[in-house]
mmCIF file of C-alpha atoms and ligand atoms in Angstrom:
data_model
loop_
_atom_site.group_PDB
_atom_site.id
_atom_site.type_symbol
_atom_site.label_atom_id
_atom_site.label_comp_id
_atom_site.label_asym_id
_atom_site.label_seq_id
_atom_site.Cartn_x
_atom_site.Cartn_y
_atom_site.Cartn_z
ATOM 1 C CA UNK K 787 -21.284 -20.697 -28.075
ATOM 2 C CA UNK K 788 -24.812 -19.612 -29.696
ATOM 3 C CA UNK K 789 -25.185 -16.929 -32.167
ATOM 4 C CA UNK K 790 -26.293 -14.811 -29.173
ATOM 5 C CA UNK K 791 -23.051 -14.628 -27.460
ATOM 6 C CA UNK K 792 -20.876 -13.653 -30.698
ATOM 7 C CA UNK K 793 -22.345 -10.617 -31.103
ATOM 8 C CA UNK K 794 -23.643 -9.532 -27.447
ATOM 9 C CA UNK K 795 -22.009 -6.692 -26.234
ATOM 10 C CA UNK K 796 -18.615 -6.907 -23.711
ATOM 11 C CA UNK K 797 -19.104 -5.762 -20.406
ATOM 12 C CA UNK K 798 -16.453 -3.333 -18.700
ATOM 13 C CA UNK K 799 -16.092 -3.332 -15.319
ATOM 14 C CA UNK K 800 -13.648 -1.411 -12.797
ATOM 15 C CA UNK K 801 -15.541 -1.280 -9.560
ATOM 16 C CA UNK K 802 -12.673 -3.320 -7.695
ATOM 17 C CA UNK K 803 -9.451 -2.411 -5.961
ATOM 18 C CA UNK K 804 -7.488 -0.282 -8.422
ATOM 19 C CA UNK K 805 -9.717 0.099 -10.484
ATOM 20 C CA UNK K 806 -10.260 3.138 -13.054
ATOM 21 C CA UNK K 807 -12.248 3.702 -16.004
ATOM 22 C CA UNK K 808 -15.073 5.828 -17.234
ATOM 23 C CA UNK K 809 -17.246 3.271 -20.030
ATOM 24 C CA UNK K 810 -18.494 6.123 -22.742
ATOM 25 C CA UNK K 811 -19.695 3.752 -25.166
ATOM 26 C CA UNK K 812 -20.161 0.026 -25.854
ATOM 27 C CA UNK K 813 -20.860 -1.637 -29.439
ATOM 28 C CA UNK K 814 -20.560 -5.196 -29.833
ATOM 29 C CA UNK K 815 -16.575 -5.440 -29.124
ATOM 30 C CA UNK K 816 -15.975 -1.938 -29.506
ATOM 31 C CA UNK K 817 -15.731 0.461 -26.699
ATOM 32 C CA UNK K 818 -14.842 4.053 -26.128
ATOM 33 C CA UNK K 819 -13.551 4.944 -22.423
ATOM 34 C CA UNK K 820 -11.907 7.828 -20.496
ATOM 35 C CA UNK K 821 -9.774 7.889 -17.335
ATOM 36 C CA UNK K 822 -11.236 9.026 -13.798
ATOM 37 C CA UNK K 823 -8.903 11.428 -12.360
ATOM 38 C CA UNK K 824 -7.762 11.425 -8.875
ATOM 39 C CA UNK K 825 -10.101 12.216 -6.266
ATOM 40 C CA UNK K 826 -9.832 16.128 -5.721
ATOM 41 C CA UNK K 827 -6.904 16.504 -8.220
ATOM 42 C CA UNK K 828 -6.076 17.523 -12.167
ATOM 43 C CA UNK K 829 -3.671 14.197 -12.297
ATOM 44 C CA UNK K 830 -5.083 10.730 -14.523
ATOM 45 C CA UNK K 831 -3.022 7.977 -16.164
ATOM 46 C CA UNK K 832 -3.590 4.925 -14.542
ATOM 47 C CA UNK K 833 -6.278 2.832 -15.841
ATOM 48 C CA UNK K 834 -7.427 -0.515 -14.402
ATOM 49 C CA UNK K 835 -10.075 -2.604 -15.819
ATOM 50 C CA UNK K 836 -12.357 -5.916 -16.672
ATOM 51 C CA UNK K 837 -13.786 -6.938 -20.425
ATOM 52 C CA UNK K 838 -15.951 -9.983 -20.476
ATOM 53 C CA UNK K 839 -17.918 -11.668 -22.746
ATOM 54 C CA UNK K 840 -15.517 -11.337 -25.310
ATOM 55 C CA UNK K 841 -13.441 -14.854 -25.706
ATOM 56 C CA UNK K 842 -12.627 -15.599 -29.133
ATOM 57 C CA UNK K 843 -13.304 -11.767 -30.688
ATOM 58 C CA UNK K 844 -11.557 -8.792 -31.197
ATOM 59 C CA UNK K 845 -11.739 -6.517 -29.009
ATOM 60 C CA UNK K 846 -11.438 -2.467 -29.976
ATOM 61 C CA UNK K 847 -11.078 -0.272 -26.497
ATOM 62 C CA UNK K 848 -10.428 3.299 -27.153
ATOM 63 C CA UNK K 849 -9.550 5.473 -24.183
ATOM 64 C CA UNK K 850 -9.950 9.325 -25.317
ATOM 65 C CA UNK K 851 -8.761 12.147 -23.800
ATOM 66 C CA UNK K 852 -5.018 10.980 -23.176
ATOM 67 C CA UNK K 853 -3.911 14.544 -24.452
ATOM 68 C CA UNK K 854 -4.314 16.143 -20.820
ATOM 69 C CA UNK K 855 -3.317 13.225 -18.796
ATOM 70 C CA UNK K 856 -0.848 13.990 -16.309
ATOM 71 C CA UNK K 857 2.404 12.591 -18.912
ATOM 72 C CA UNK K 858 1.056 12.938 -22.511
ATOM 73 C CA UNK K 859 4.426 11.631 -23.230
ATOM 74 C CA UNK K 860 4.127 8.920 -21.612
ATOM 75 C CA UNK K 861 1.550 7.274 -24.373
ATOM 76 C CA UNK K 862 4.187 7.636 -27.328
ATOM 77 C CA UNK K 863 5.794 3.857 -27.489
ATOM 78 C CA UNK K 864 3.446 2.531 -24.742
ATOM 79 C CA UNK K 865 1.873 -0.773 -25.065
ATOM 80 C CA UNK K 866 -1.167 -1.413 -22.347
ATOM 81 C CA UNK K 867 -1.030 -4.660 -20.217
ATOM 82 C CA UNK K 868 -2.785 -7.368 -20.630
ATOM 83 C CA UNK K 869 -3.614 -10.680 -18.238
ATOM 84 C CA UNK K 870 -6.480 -13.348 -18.751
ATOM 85 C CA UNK K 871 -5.340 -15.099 -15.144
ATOM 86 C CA UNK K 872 -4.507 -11.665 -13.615
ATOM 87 C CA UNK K 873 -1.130 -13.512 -12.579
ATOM 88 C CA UNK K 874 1.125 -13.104 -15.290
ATOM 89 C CA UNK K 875 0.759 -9.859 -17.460
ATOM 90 C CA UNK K 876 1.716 -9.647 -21.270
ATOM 91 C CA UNK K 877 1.103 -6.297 -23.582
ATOM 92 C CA UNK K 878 -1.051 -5.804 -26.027
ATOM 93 C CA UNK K 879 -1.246 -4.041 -29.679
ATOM 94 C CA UNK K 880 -1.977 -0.917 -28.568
ATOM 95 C CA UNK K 881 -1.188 2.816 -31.077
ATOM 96 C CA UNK K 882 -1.245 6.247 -29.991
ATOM 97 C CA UNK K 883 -3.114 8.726 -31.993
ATOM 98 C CA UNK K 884 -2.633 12.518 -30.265
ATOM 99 C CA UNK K 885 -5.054 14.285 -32.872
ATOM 100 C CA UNK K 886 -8.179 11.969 -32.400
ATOM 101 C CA UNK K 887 -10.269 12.099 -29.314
ATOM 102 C CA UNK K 888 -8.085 14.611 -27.677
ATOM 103 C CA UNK K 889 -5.542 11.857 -27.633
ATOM 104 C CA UNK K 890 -6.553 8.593 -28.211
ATOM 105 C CA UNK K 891 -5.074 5.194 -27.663
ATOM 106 C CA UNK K 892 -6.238 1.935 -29.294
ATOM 107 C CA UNK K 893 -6.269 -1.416 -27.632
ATOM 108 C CA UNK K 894 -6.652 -4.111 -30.101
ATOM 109 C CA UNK K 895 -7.227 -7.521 -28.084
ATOM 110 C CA UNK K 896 -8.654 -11.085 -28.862
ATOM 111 C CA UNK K 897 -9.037 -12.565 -25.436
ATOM 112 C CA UNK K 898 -9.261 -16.586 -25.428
ATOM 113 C CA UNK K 899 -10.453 -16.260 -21.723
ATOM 114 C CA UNK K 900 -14.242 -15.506 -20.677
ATOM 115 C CA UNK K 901 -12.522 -12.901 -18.844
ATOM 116 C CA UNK K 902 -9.429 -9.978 -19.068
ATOM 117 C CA UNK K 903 -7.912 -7.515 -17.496
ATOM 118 C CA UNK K 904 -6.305 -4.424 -18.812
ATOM 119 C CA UNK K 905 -3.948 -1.849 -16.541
ATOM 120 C CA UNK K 906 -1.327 0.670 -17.225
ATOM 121 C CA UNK K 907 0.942 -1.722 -15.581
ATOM 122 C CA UNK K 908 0.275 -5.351 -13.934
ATOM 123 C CA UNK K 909 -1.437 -3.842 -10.538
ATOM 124 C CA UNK K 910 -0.698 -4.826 -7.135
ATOM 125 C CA UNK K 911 -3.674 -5.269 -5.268
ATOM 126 C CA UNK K 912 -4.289 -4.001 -1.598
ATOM 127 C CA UNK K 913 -4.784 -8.011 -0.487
ATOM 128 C CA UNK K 914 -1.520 -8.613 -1.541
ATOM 129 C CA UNK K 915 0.116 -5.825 -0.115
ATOM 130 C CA UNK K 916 -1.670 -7.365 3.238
ATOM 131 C CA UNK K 917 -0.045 -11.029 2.098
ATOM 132 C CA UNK K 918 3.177 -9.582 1.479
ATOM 133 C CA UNK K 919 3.349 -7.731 4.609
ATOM 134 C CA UNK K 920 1.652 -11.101 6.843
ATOM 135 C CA UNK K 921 4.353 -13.062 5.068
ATOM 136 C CA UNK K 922 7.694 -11.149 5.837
ATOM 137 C CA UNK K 923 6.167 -10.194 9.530
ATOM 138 C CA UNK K 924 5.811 -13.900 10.118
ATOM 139 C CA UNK K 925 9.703 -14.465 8.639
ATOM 140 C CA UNK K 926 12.459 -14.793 11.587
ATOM 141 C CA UNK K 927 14.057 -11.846 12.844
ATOM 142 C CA UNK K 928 11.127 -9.181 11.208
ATOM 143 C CA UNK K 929 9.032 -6.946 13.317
ATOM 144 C CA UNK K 930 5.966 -5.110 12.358
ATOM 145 C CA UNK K 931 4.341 -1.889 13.513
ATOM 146 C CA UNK K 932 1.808 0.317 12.116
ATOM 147 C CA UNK K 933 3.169 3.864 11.610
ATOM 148 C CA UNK K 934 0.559 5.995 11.468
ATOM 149 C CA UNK K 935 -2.679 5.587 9.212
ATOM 150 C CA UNK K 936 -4.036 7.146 6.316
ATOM 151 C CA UNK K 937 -7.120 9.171 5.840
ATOM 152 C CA UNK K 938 -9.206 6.479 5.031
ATOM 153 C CA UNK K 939 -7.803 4.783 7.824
ATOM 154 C CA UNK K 940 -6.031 2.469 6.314
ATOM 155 C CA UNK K 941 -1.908 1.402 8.167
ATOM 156 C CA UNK K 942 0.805 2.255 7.124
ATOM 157 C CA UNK K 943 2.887 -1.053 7.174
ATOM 158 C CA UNK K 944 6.509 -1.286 8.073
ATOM 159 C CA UNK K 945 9.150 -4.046 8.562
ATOM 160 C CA UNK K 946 11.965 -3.788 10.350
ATOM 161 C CA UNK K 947 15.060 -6.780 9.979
ATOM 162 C CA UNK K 948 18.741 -6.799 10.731
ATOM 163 C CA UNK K 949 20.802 -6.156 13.391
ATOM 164 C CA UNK K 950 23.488 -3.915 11.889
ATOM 165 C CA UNK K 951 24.062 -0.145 12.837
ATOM 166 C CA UNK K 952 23.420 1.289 9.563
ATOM 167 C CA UNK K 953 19.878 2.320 8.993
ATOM 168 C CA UNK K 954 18.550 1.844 5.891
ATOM 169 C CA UNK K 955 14.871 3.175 4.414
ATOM 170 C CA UNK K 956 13.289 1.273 1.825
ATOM 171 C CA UNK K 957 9.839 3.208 1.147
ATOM 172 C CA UNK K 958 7.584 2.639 -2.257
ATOM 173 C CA UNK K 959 4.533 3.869 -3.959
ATOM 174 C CA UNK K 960 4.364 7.300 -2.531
ATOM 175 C CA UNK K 961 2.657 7.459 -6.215
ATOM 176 C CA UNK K 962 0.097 4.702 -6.206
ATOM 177 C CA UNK K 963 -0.280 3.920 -9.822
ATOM 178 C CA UNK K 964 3.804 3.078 -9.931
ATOM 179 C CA UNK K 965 2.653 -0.650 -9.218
ATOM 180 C CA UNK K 966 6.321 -1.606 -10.552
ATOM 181 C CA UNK K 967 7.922 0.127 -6.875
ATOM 182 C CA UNK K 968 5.495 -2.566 -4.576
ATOM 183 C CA UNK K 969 6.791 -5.212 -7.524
ATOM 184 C CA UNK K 970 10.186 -4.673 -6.198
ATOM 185 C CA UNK K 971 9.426 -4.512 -2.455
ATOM 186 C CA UNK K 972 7.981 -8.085 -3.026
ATOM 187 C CA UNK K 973 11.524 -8.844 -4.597
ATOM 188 C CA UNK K 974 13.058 -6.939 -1.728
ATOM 189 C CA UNK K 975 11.544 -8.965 0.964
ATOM 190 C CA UNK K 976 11.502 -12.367 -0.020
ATOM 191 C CA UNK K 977 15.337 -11.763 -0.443
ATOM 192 C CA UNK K 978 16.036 -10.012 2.441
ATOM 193 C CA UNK K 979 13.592 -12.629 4.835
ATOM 194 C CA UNK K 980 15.668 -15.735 3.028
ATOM 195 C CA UNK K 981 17.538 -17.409 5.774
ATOM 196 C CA UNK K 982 20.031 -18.745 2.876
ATOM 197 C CA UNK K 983 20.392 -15.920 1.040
ATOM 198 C CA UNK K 984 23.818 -14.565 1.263
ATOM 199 C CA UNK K 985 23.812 -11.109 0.210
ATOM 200 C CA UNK K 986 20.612 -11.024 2.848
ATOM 201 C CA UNK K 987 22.724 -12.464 5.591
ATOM 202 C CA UNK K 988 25.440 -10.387 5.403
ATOM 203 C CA UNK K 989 23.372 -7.083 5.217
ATOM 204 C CA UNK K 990 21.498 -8.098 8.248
ATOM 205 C CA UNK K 991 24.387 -8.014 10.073
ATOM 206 C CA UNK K 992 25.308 -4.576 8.558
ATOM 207 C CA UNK K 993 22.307 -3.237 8.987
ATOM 208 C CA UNK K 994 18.642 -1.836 10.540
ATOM 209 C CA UNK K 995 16.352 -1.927 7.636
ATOM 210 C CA UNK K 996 12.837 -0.236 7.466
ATOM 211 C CA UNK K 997 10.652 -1.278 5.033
ATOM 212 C CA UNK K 998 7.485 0.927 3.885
ATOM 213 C CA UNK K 999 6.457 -1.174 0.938
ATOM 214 C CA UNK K 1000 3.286 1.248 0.231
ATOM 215 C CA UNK K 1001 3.178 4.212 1.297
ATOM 216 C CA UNK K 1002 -0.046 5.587 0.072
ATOM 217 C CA UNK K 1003 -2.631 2.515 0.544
ATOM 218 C CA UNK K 1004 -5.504 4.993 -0.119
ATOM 219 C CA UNK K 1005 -4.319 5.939 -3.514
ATOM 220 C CA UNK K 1006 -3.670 2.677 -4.171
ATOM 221 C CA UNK K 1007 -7.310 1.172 -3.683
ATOM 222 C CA UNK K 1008 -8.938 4.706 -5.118
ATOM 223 C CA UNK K 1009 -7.259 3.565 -8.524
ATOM 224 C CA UNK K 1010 -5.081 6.890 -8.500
ATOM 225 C CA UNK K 1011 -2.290 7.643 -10.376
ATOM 226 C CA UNK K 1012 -0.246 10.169 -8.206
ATOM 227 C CA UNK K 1013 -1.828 11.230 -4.806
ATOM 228 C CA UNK K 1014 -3.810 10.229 -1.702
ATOM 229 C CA UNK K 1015 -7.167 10.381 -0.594
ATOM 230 C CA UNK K 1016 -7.277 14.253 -0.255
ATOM 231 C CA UNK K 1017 -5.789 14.306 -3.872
ATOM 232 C CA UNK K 1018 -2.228 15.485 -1.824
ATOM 233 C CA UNK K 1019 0.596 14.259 -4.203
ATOM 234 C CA UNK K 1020 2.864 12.799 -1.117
ATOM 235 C CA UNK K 1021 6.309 13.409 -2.842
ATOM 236 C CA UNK K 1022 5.596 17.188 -2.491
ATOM 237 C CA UNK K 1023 4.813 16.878 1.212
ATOM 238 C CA UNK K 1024 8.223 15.843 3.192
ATOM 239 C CA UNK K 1025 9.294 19.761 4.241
ATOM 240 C CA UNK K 1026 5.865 19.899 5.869
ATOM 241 C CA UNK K 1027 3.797 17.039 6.132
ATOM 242 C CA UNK K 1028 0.487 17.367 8.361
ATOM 243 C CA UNK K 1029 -2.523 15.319 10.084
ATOM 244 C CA UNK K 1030 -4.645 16.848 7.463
ATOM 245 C CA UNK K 1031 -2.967 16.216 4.470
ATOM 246 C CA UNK K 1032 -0.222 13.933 4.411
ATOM 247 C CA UNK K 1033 -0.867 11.986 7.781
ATOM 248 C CA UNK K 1034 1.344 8.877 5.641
ATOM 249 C CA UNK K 1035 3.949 10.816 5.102
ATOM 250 C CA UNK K 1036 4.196 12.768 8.499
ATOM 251 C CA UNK K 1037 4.541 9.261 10.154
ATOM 252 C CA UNK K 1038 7.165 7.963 8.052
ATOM 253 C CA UNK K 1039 9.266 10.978 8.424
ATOM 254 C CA UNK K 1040 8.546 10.691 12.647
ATOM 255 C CA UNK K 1041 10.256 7.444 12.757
ATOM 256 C CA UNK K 1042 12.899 8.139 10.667
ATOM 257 C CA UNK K 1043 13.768 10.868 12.847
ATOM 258 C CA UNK K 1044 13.736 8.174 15.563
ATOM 259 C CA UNK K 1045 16.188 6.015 13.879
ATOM 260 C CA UNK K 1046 18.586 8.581 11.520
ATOM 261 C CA UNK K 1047 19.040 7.443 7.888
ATOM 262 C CA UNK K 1048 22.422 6.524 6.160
ATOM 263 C CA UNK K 1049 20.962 4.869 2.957
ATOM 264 C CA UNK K 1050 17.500 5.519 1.392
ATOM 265 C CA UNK K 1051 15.716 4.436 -1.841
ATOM 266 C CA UNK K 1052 12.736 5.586 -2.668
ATOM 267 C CA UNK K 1053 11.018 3.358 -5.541
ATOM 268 C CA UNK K 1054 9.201 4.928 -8.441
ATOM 269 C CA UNK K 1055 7.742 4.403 -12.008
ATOM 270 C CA UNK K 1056 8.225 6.854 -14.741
ATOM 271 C CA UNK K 1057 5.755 7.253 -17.596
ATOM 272 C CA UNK K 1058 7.658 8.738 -20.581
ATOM 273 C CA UNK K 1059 11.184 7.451 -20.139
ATOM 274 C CA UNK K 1060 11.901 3.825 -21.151
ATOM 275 C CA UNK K 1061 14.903 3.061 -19.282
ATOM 276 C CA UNK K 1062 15.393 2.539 -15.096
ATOM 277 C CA UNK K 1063 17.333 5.332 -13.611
ATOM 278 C CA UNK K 1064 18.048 7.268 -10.340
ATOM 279 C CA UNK K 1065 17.094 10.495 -9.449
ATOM 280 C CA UNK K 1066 19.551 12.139 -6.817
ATOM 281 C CA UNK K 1067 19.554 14.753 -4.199
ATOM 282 C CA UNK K 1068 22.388 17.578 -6.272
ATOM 283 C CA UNK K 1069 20.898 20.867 -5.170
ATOM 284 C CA UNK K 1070 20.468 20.425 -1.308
ATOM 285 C CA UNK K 1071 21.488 23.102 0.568
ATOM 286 C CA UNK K 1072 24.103 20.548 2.868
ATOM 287 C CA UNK K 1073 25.683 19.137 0.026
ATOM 288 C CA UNK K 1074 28.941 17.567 -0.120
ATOM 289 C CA UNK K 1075 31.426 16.548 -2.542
ATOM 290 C CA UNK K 1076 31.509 12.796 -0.517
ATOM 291 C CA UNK K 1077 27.984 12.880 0.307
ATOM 292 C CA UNK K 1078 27.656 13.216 -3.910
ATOM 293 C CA UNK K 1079 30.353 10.973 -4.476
ATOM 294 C CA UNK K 1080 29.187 7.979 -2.210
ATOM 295 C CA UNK K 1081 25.771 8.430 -3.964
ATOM 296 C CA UNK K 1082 27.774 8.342 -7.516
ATOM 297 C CA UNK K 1083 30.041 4.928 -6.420
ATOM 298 C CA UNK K 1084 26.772 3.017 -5.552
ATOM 299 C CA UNK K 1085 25.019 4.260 -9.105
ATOM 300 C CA UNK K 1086 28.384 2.632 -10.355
ATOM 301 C CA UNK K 1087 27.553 -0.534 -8.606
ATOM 302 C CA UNK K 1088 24.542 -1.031 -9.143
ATOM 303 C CA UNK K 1089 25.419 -0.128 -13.252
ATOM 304 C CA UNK K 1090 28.041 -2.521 -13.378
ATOM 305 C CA UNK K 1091 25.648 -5.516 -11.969
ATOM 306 C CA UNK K 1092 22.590 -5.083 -14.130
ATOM 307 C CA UNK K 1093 22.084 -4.435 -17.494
ATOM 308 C CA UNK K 1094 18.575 -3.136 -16.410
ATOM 309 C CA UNK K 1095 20.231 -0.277 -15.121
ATOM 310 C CA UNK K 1096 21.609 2.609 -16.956
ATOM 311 C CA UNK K 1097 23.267 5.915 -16.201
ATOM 312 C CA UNK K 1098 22.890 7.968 -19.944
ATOM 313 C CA UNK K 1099 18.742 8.616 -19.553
ATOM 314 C CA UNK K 1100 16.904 10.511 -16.403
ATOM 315 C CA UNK K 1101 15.661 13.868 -15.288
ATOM 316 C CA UNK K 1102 17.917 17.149 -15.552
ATOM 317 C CA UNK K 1103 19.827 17.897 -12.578
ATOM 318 C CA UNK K 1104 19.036 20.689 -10.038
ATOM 319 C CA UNK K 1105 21.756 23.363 -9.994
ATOM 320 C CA UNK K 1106 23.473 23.884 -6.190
ATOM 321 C CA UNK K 1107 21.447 24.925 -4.235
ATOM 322 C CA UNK K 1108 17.710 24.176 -5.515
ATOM 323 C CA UNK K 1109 17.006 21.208 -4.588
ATOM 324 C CA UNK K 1110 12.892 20.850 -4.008
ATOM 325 C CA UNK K 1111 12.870 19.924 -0.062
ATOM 326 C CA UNK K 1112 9.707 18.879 -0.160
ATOM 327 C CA UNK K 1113 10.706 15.686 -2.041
ATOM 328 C CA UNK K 1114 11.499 12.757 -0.010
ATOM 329 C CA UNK K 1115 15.198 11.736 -1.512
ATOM 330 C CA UNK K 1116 16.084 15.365 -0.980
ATOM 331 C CA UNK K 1117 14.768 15.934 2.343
ATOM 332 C CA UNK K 1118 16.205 13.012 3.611
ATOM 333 C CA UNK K 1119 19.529 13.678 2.355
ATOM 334 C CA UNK K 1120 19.304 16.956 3.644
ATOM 335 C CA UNK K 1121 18.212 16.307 6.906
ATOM 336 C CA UNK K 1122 19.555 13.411 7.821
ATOM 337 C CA UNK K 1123 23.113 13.722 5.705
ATOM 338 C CA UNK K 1124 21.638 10.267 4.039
ATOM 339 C CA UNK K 1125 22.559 9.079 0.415
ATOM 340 C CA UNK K 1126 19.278 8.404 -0.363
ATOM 341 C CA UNK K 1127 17.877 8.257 -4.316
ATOM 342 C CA UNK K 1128 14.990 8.066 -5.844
ATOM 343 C CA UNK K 1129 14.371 4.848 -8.138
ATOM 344 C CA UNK K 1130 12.401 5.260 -11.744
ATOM 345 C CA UNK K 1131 11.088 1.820 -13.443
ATOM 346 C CA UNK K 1132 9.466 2.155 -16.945
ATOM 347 C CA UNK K 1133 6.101 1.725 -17.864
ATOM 348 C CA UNK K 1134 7.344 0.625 -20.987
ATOM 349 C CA UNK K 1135 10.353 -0.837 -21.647
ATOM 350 C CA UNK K 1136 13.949 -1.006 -21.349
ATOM 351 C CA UNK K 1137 14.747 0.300 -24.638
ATOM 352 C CA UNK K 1138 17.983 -1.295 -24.291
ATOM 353 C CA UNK K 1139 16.745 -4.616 -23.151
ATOM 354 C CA UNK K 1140 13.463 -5.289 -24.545
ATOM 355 C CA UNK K 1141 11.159 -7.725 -24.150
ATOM 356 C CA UNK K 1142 8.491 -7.575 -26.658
ATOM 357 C CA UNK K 1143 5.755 -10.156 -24.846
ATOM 358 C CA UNK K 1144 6.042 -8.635 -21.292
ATOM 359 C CA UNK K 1145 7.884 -5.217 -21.687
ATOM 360 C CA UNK K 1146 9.191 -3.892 -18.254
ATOM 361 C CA UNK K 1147 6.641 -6.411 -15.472
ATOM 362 C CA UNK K 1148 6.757 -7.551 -11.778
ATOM 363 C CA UNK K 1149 9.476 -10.253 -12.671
ATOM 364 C CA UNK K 1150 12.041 -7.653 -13.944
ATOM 365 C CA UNK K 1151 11.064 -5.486 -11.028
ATOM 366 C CA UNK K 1152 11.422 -7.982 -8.457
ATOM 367 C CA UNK K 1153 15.080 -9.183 -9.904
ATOM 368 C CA UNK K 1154 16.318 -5.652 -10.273
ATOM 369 C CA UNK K 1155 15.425 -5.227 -6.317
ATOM 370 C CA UNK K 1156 18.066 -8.032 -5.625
ATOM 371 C CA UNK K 1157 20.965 -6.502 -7.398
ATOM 372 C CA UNK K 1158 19.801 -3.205 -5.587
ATOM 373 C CA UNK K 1159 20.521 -5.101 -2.240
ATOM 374 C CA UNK K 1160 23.610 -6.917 -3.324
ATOM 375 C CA UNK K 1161 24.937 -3.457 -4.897
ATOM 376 C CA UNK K 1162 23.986 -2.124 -1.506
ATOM 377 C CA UNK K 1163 25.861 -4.713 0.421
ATOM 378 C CA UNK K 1164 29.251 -4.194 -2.024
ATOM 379 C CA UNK K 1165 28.659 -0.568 -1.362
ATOM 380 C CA UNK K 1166 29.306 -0.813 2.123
ATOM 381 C CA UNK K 1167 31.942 -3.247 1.935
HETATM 382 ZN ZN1 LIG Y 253 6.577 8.583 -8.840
#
């Protein structure tokens, strides 16, 4: 190392799949930085980027502006994550200051690598959404089929395995920066695709599942947080999707009228609230007391298998009747009579499991998409 290179300036990069952030200012291993927002929308949170230059120093990275981000909330007890091999993703030492910068956090860093990457959560990349998908397609027993495409042309993948009568949807990352929800459809798959697995081989027999493990590639590879390439946030979309706007979510909804849905999930990440939780479908218009109940015995399940699940912490519950139809757990319970849910992973933590190096990551995700099948497969039992 020469004098030159401890105090050159880092260099920040994002111009990569994912990636997002705005470089305001660089001194020495200091930098101030802002969020890009979606592409024709208000929404910004997720942030994706490289430092380099800065092995062996501490690095300062202030992003400003947090205050108006789409879930101010979700910066209070948030710790950013951190990889020097971009394979396995730690946090950093990161505090949340509301009053300076119009909301500032504060990354403090010393990188051993030559290299680092920072994200709101450890991404998952469009190539390995095309591995993933090239892997399971190639298992025994899957097919593949486009669905539709998106409007930068991009497919929209799913897998179909099992030979059971009940059809089950497993669709993720309608909102592209919840990295966790493709996570778990990695978990999902190589489970499901394991010729010894047994909670795999007894579902395929029970079952016809459809697997959409991203459902908004454009987002994705834009670096968004919440929508699609026409800024459309897709989880408002499923009452009336349309060639225009929501072309992704018009052909998912097309062939599961094809099929019929008994079982749905629908895999999320929430910003503010540290736990994992379901959101239902209470407020549809054809709801039933054992349409609510068969939806309450698998949350039971699945509660009694993991401790990564938890029943106490979620979002309020609509009154009868108000349901939002143009959400996909509630239109598909509504239309097709479905228990379907939606699944929320932390950006943070479990707050009642913590784990201080890694926080909520892919591992936890992955595992907590096995007991989500093997609940699944007691539920129908
Ligand atoms: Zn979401």
């Amino acid at each position: 190392m020469t004098p030159d290179s401890l105090s050159a300036p880092i260099s920040i990069d994002a111009g990569f799949d994912s990636g997002n952030i705005e470089v305001l200012s660089i001194e020495g291993t200091s930098a101030r930085l802002a969020i890009r927002r979606d592409h024709q929308s208000e929404f910004f949170q997720w942030f994706h980027f490289r430092v380099s230059g800065g092995a062996g120093r501490t690095l300062e990275l202030k992003i400003t502006g947090l205050a108006s981000a789409a879930y101010p909330d979700g910066w209070v007890g948030y710790r950013a994550c951190v990889s020097e091999d971009r394979d396995t993703w730690y946090r950093a030492e990161t505090r949340y200051d509301a009053a300076e910068g119009g909301g500032t956090m504060t990354i403090r860093y010393t990188p051993q690598a030559a290299t680092c990457s920072f994200a709101y959560f450890a991404p998952y990349s469009m190539e390995r959404h095309h591995d993933l998908v090239a892997e399971a397609a190639a298992s025994e027993g899957v097919a593949h089929r486009v669905l539709g495409r998106s409007l930068d042309g991009q497919p929209i993948d799913c897998l179909s395995l099992g030979e059971g009568e009940k059809q089950v949807w497993l669709i993720a990352r309608q909102h592209p920066g919840e990295s966790m929800a493709e996570w778990w459809m990695e978990g999902a798959l190589d489970m499901l695709t394991d010729p010894a697995d047994p909670h795999a081989r007894k579902l395929r027999q029970l079952c016809r599942f459809h697997i959409v493990p991203n459902c908004n590639p454009d987002g994705s590879r834009r670096g968004h947080l919440r929508t699609n390439a026409a800024g459309v946030n897709l989880n408002r979309e499923w009452l009336e999707p349309s060639a225009e706007r929501s072309p992704e979510v018009l052909a998912i909804r097309n062939a599961m009228d094809e099929t019929g849905v008994h079982f749905a999930m629908d895999v999320h990440g929430d910003e503010a609230i540290p736990a994992v939780f379901f959101a239902g479908f209470e407020g549809i218009p054809g709801w039933t007391e054992a349409q609510g109940e068969a939806y309450r015995r698998y949350r039971t399940i699945l509660e009694r298998r993991t401790p990564d699940f938890q029943t106490k912490r979620g979002y309020p519950v609509a009154r009868p009747g108000k349901a939002n139809l143009s959400m996909a757990t509630n239109q598909i319970a509504q239309r097709f009579g479905a228990v379907s849910m939606t699944l929320e992973m932390p950006f943070k933590d479990n707050d009642d499991l913590p784990d201080p190096a890694q926080g909520w990551s892919p591992e936890r995700s992955k595992l907590l998409a096995r007991e989500c099948l093997a609940s699944l497969l007691e539920w129908l039992a």
